[in-house]
Coordinates of N, CA and C in Angstrom, one line a residue:
M93 N -24.5 -12.9 25.8 CA -23.7 -13.9 25.3 C -23.3 -14.9 26.4
Q94 N -23.7 -16.1 26.3 CA -23.5 -17.1 27.3 C -22.3 -18.0 27.0
A95 N -21.3 -18.1 27.9 CA -20.2 -19.0 27.7 C -20.2 -20.0 28.8
T96 N -20.0 -21.2 28.4 CA -20.0 -22.3 29.4 C -18.7 -23.1 29.2
I97 N -18.1 -23.4 30.3 CA -16.8 -24.2 30.3 C -17.2 -25.7 30.3
N98 N -16.7 -26.4 29.4 CA -17.0 -27.9 29.3 C -15.9 -28.7 29.9
K99 N -14.6 -28.3 29.8 CA -13.5 -29.1 30.3 C -12.4 -28.2 30.7
M100 N -11.8 -28.4 31.8 CA -10.6 -27.7 32.2 C -9.5 -28.7 32.5
E101 N -8.3 -28.3 32.1 CA -7.2 -29.2 32.4 C -5.9 -28.4 32.5
D102 N -5.1 -28.6 33.6 CA -3.8 -28.0 33.7 C -2.8 -29.0 33.2
L103 N -1.9 -28.5 32.4 CA -0.8 -29.4 31.9 C 0.5 -29.0 32.6
R104 N 1.2 -29.9 33.2 CA 2.4 -29.6 33.9 C 3.6 -30.1 33.1
F105 N 4.5 -29.2 32.9 CA 5.7 -29.5 32.2 C 6.8 -29.2 33.1
G106 N 7.6 -30.2 33.6 CA 8.6 -29.9 34.6 C 8.0 -29.6 35.9
K107 N 8.4 -28.6 36.6 CA 8.0 -28.4 38.0 C 6.8 -27.4 38.0
T108 N 6.5 -26.7 36.9 CA 5.5 -25.7 37.0 C 4.5 -26.0 35.9
S109 N 3.3 -25.4 36.1 CA 2.2 -25.6 35.0 C 2.3 -24.4 34.1
N110 N 2.6 -24.6 32.9 CA 2.8 -23.5 31.9 C 1.6 -23.3 31.0
V111 N 0.7 -24.3 31.0 CA -0.5 -24.3 30.1 C -1.7 -24.8 30.9
S112 N -2.8 -24.1 30.7 CA -4.1 -24.7 31.0 C -5.0 -24.7 29.8
L113 N -5.7 -25.7 29.6 CA -6.6 -25.8 28.5 C -8.1 -25.9 29.0
S114 N -8.9 -25.2 28.4 CA -10.4 -25.3 28.7 C -11.2 -25.1 27.4
Y115 N -12.2 -25.8 27.4 CA -13.1 -25.7 26.2 C -14.4 -25.1 26.7
Y116 N -14.9 -24.1 25.9 CA -16.2 -23.6 26.3 C -17.0 -23.3 25.0
R117 N -18.2 -23.0 25.2 CA -19.1 -22.8 24.1 C -19.6 -21.3 24.2
W118 N -19.6 -20.7 23.1 CA -20.2 -19.4 22.9 C -21.3 -19.5 21.9
N119 N -22.6 -19.4 22.4 CA -23.7 -19.6 21.6 C -23.6 -20.9 20.8
N120 N -23.2 -21.9 21.4 CA -23.1 -23.3 20.8 C -21.9 -23.4 19.9
F121 N -21.0 -22.5 19.8 CA -19.8 -22.6 19.0 C -18.7 -23.0 19.9
P122 N -18.0 -24.1 19.7 CA -16.9 -24.5 20.5 C -15.6 -23.6 20.4
I123 N -15.0 -23.3 21.5 CA -13.8 -22.5 21.5 C -12.8 -23.2 22.4
L124 N -11.6 -23.3 22.0 CA -10.5 -23.8 22.8 C -9.8 -22.6 23.4
L125 N -9.8 -22.5 24.7 CA -9.1 -21.5 25.4 C -7.8 -22.1 26.0
I126 N -6.7 -21.5 25.6 CA -5.3 -22.0 26.0 C -4.7 -20.8 26.8
K127 N -4.5 -21.1 28.1 CA -3.9 -20.0 28.9 C -2.4 -20.5 29.1
L128 N -1.5 -19.6 28.6 CA -0.1 -19.9 28.8 C 0.4 -19.0 29.9
R129 N 1.4 -19.5 30.7 CA 1.9 -18.6 31.8 C 3.4 -18.9 32.0
G130 N 4.0 -18.0 32.6 CA 5.5 -18.1 32.9 C 6.3 -17.9 31.7
Q131 N 7.4 -18.6 31.6 CA 8.3 -18.5 30.5 C 8.0 -19.6 29.5
I132 N 7.9 -19.2 28.2 CA 7.7 -20.2 27.1 C 8.9 -20.1 26.3
D133 N 9.7 -21.2 26.5 CA 11.1 -21.2 25.9 C 11.5 -22.6 25.5
A134 N 12.7 -22.8 25.1 CA 13.2 -24.1 24.7 C 13.0 -25.2 25.7
S135 N 12.9 -24.9 27.0 CA 12.8 -25.9 28.0 C 11.4 -26.5 28.0
N136 N 10.4 -25.9 27.5 CA 9.0 -26.4 27.5 C 8.3 -26.3 26.2
A137 N 8.8 -25.6 25.2 CA 8.1 -25.4 24.0 C 7.8 -26.6 23.2
T138 N 8.6 -27.6 23.2 CA 8.4 -28.8 22.4 C 7.2 -29.6 23.0
E139 N 7.2 -29.7 24.3 CA 6.0 -30.4 25.0 C 4.7 -29.6 24.7
I140 N 4.8 -28.3 24.9 CA 3.6 -27.5 24.6 C 3.2 -27.6 23.2
R141 N 4.1 -27.6 22.2 CA 3.8 -27.7 20.8 C 3.1 -29.1 20.5
N142 N 3.6 -30.2 21.1 CA 3.1 -31.5 20.9 C 1.6 -31.6 21.4
R143 N 1.4 -31.0 22.6 CA 0.0 -31.0 23.1 C -0.9 -30.2 22.3
L144 N -0.5 -29.0 21.9 CA -1.3 -28.1 21.1 C -1.7 -28.8 19.8
T145 N -0.7 -29.5 19.2 CA -1.0 -30.2 18.0 C -2.2 -31.1 18.1
D146 N -2.1 -31.9 19.2 CA -3.2 -32.9 19.5 C -4.6 -32.2 19.6
E147 N -4.6 -31.1 20.4 CA -5.8 -30.4 20.7 C -6.4 -29.7 19.5
I148 N -5.6 -29.0 18.7 CA -6.1 -28.3 17.5 C -6.6 -29.2 16.4
V149 N -5.9 -30.3 16.2 CA -6.4 -31.3 15.2 C -7.7 -31.8 15.6
D150 N -8.0 -32.1 16.9 CA -9.2 -32.7 17.3 C -10.3 -31.8 17.6
E151 N -10.1 -30.5 17.8 CA -11.1 -29.7 18.5 C -11.5 -28.5 17.7
P152 N -12.0 -27.4 18.3 CA -12.7 -26.4 17.7 C -12.0 -25.6 16.6
P153 N -12.8 -24.9 15.8 CA -12.3 -24.1 14.7 C -11.8 -22.7 15.2
L154 N -12.0 -22.4 16.5 CA -11.6 -21.1 17.1 C -10.8 -21.4 18.3
V155 N -9.5 -20.9 18.3 CA -8.6 -21.1 19.4 C -8.2 -19.7 20.0
L156 N -8.3 -19.5 21.3 CA -7.8 -18.3 21.9 C -6.6 -18.6 22.8
F157 N -5.5 -18.0 22.6 CA -4.3 -18.0 23.5 C -4.4 -16.8 24.4
D158 N -4.6 -17.1 25.7 CA -4.6 -16.0 26.7 C -3.2 -15.9 27.2
M159 N -2.5 -14.8 26.9 CA -1.1 -14.6 27.2 C -0.9 -13.7 28.4
Q160 N -1.9 -13.4 29.2 CA -1.8 -12.4 30.3 C -0.7 -12.8 31.2
A161 N -0.5 -14.1 31.5 CA 0.5 -14.5 32.5 C 1.9 -14.9 31.9
V162 N 2.1 -14.7 30.6 CA 3.4 -15.0 30.0 C 4.4 -13.9 30.3
T163 N 5.4 -14.2 31.0 CA 6.4 -13.2 31.3 C 7.5 -13.1 30.3
M164 N 7.8 -14.2 29.6 CA 8.9 -14.2 28.6 C 8.6 -15.3 27.6
M165 N 8.9 -15.0 26.3 CA 8.8 -16.0 25.3 C 9.9 -15.8 24.3
D166 N 10.5 -17.0 23.9 CA 11.6 -16.9 22.9 C 11.1 -17.4 21.6
S167 N 12.1 -17.6 20.7 CA 11.7 -18.0 19.3 C 11.1 -19.4 19.3
T168 N 11.4 -20.3 20.2 CA 10.8 -21.6 20.2 C 9.3 -21.5 20.6
G169 N 9.0 -20.6 21.5 CA 7.6 -20.3 21.8 C 6.8 -19.7 20.6
I170 N 7.4 -18.8 19.9 CA 6.8 -18.3 18.7 C 6.6 -19.4 17.7
G171 N 7.6 -20.4 17.6 CA 7.5 -21.5 16.7 C 6.3 -22.4 17.1
A172 N 6.0 -22.6 18.4 CA 4.9 -23.3 18.8 C 3.6 -22.7 18.3
L173 N 3.5 -21.3 18.5 CA 2.3 -20.6 18.0 C 2.2 -20.6 16.5
A174 N 3.3 -20.5 15.8 CA 3.2 -20.6 14.3 C 2.7 -22.0 13.9
L175 N 3.1 -23.0 14.5 CA 2.6 -24.4 14.2 C 1.1 -24.4 14.5
A176 N 0.7 -23.9 15.6 CA -0.7 -23.9 15.9 C -1.5 -23.1 14.9
F177 N -1.0 -22.0 14.4 CA -1.6 -21.2 13.4 C -1.8 -22.0 12.1
N178 N -0.7 -22.7 11.7 CA -0.7 -23.5 10.4 C -1.7 -24.6 10.5
L179 N -1.7 -25.3 11.7 CA -2.6 -26.4 11.8 C -4.1 -26.0 11.8
A180 N -4.3 -24.9 12.6 CA -5.7 -24.4 12.6 C -6.1 -24.0 11.2
K181 N -5.3 -23.3 10.5 CA -5.6 -22.9 9.1 C -5.9 -24.1 8.2
F182 N -5.1 -25.1 8.3 CA -5.2 -26.3 7.5 C -6.6 -27.0 7.8
F183 N -7.0 -27.0 9.1 CA -8.3 -27.6 9.5 C -9.5 -26.6 9.5
G184 N -9.2 -25.5 8.9 CA -10.3 -24.5 8.8 C -10.6 -23.7 10.0
G185 N -9.6 -23.6 10.9 CA -9.8 -22.8 12.1 C -9.1 -21.5 12.1
K186 N -9.2 -20.8 13.2 CA -8.6 -19.5 13.4 C -8.0 -19.4 14.8
I187 N -6.9 -18.7 14.9 CA -6.1 -18.5 16.1 C -6.2 -17.0 16.5
A188 N -6.6 -16.8 17.8 CA -6.6 -15.4 18.3 C -5.7 -15.4 19.6
V189 N -5.2 -14.3 19.9 CA -4.3 -14.1 21.0 C -4.9 -12.9 21.8
C190 N -4.9 -12.9 23.1 CA -5.3 -11.8 23.9 C -4.3 -11.6 25.1
A191 N -4.3 -10.3 25.5 CA -3.5 -9.9 26.7 C -2.0 -10.1 26.6
L192 N -1.5 -9.8 25.5 CA 0.0 -9.9 25.3 C 0.7 -8.9 26.3
Q193 N 1.7 -9.4 27.0 CA 2.5 -8.6 27.8 C 3.7 -8.0 27.0
H194 N 4.4 -7.1 27.6 CA 5.4 -6.3 26.9 C 6.4 -7.1 26.1
Q195 N 7.2 -8.0 26.7 CA 8.2 -8.8 26.0 C 7.6 -9.7 24.9
P196 N 6.6 -10.5 25.2 CA 6.0 -11.3 24.1 C 5.4 -10.4 23.0
S197 N 4.9 -9.2 23.3 CA 4.3 -8.3 22.3 C 5.4 -7.8 21.4
M198 N 6.6 -7.5 21.9 CA 7.7 -7.0 21.1 C 8.1 -8.1 20.2
L199 N 8.2 -9.4 20.7 CA 8.6 -10.5 19.9 C 7.6 -10.8 18.7
F200 N 6.3 -10.6 19.0 CA 5.3 -10.8 18.0 C 5.5 -9.8 16.9
E201 N 5.9 -8.5 17.2 CA 6.1 -7.5 16.2 C 7.4 -7.8 15.4
I202 N 8.5 -8.2 16.1 CA 9.7 -8.5 15.4 C 9.5 -9.6 14.4
T203 N 8.7 -10.6 14.8 CA 8.6 -11.8 13.9 C 7.4 -11.7 13.0
N204 N 6.7 -10.6 13.0 CA 5.5 -10.4 12.2 C 4.3 -11.3 12.5
M205 N 4.3 -11.9 13.7 CA 3.2 -12.7 14.1 C 1.9 -11.9 14.3
H206 N 2.1 -10.6 14.6 CA 0.9 -9.7 14.7 C 0.2 -9.5 13.4
K207 N 0.8 -9.9 12.3 CA 0.2 -9.8 11.0 C -0.7 -11.0 10.6
I208 N -0.4 -12.2 11.2 CA -1.1 -13.4 10.8 C -2.1 -13.8 11.9
L209 N -2.0 -13.4 13.1 CA -2.9 -13.8 14.2 C -3.9 -12.7 14.5
Y210 N -5.0 -13.0 15.0 CA -6.0 -12.0 15.5 C -5.6 -11.7 16.9
I211 N -5.2 -10.4 17.2 CA -4.7 -10.0 18.5 C -5.7 -9.0 19.1
Y212 N -6.0 -9.3 20.4 CA -6.9 -8.5 21.1 C -6.3 -8.1 22.5
D213 N -6.6 -6.9 22.9 CA -6.0 -6.4 24.2 C -6.5 -7.2 25.4
T214 N -7.8 -7.6 25.3 CA -8.5 -8.3 26.4 C -9.3 -9.4 25.9
R215 N -9.7 -10.3 26.8 CA -10.5 -11.4 26.5 C -11.9 -10.9 26.1
E216 N -12.3 -9.8 26.7 CA -13.6 -9.2 26.4 C -13.7 -8.7 25.0
E217 N -12.6 -8.1 24.5 CA -12.5 -7.7 23.1 C -12.6 -8.9 22.2
F218 N -11.9 -10.0 22.5 CA -12.0 -11.2 21.7 C -13.4 -11.7 21.7
E219 N -14.1 -11.8 22.8 CA -15.5 -12.3 22.8 C -16.4 -11.4 22.0
A220 N -16.2 -10.1 22.0 CA -17.0 -9.2 21.2 C -16.8 -9.4 19.7
A221 N -15.6 -9.9 19.3 CA -15.3 -10.2 17.9 C -15.6 -11.6 17.4
I222 N -16.1 -12.4 18.3 CA -16.4 -13.8 17.9 C -17.3 -13.9 16.7
P223 N -18.4 -13.1 16.6 CA -19.3 -13.3 15.4 C -18.5 -13.0 14.1
Q224 N -17.6 -12.0 14.1 CA -16.8 -11.8 12.9 C -15.8 -12.9 12.6
L225 N -15.2 -13.4 13.7 CA -14.2 -14.5 13.5 C -14.9 -15.7 13.0
L226 N -16.1 -16.0 13.4 CA -16.8 -17.2 13.0 C -17.6 -16.9 11.7
E227 N -17.5 -15.7 11.2 CA -18.2 -15.2 10.0 C -19.7 -15.5 10.1
L228 N -20.3 -15.0 11.2 CA -21.7 -15.2 11.4 C -22.4 -13.9 10.9
P229 N -23.6 -14.1 10.4 CA -24.4 -13.0 9.8 C -24.7 -12.0 10.9

């Protein structure tokens, strides 16, 4: 399986970079990789949500949120992911999440996000599931 990165961009909100976006192709299928890091809360969730809206409306049907570096997420962060899910679904896409840390994982369970998103322990698990996510034969 060959994955190539087409575009990488760090987004800075305030003094730290909380999001990096990269687009890559898996066997010619575009995937939007969104790496979140640090704290995702009311101080940055609105800006993150606005940018994600632009990217999901314009780009691939498969979006992966890599949460390995997220140390804390509150309800506004969950709201940003819920919006991303709804947009992707509306435009025929799917949202997956990998590498959830302890606190965000607990929040996903409390809010039932684990029931609507595809969740994988690692990015490798996600990549192994791409054919099923894209409903390939």
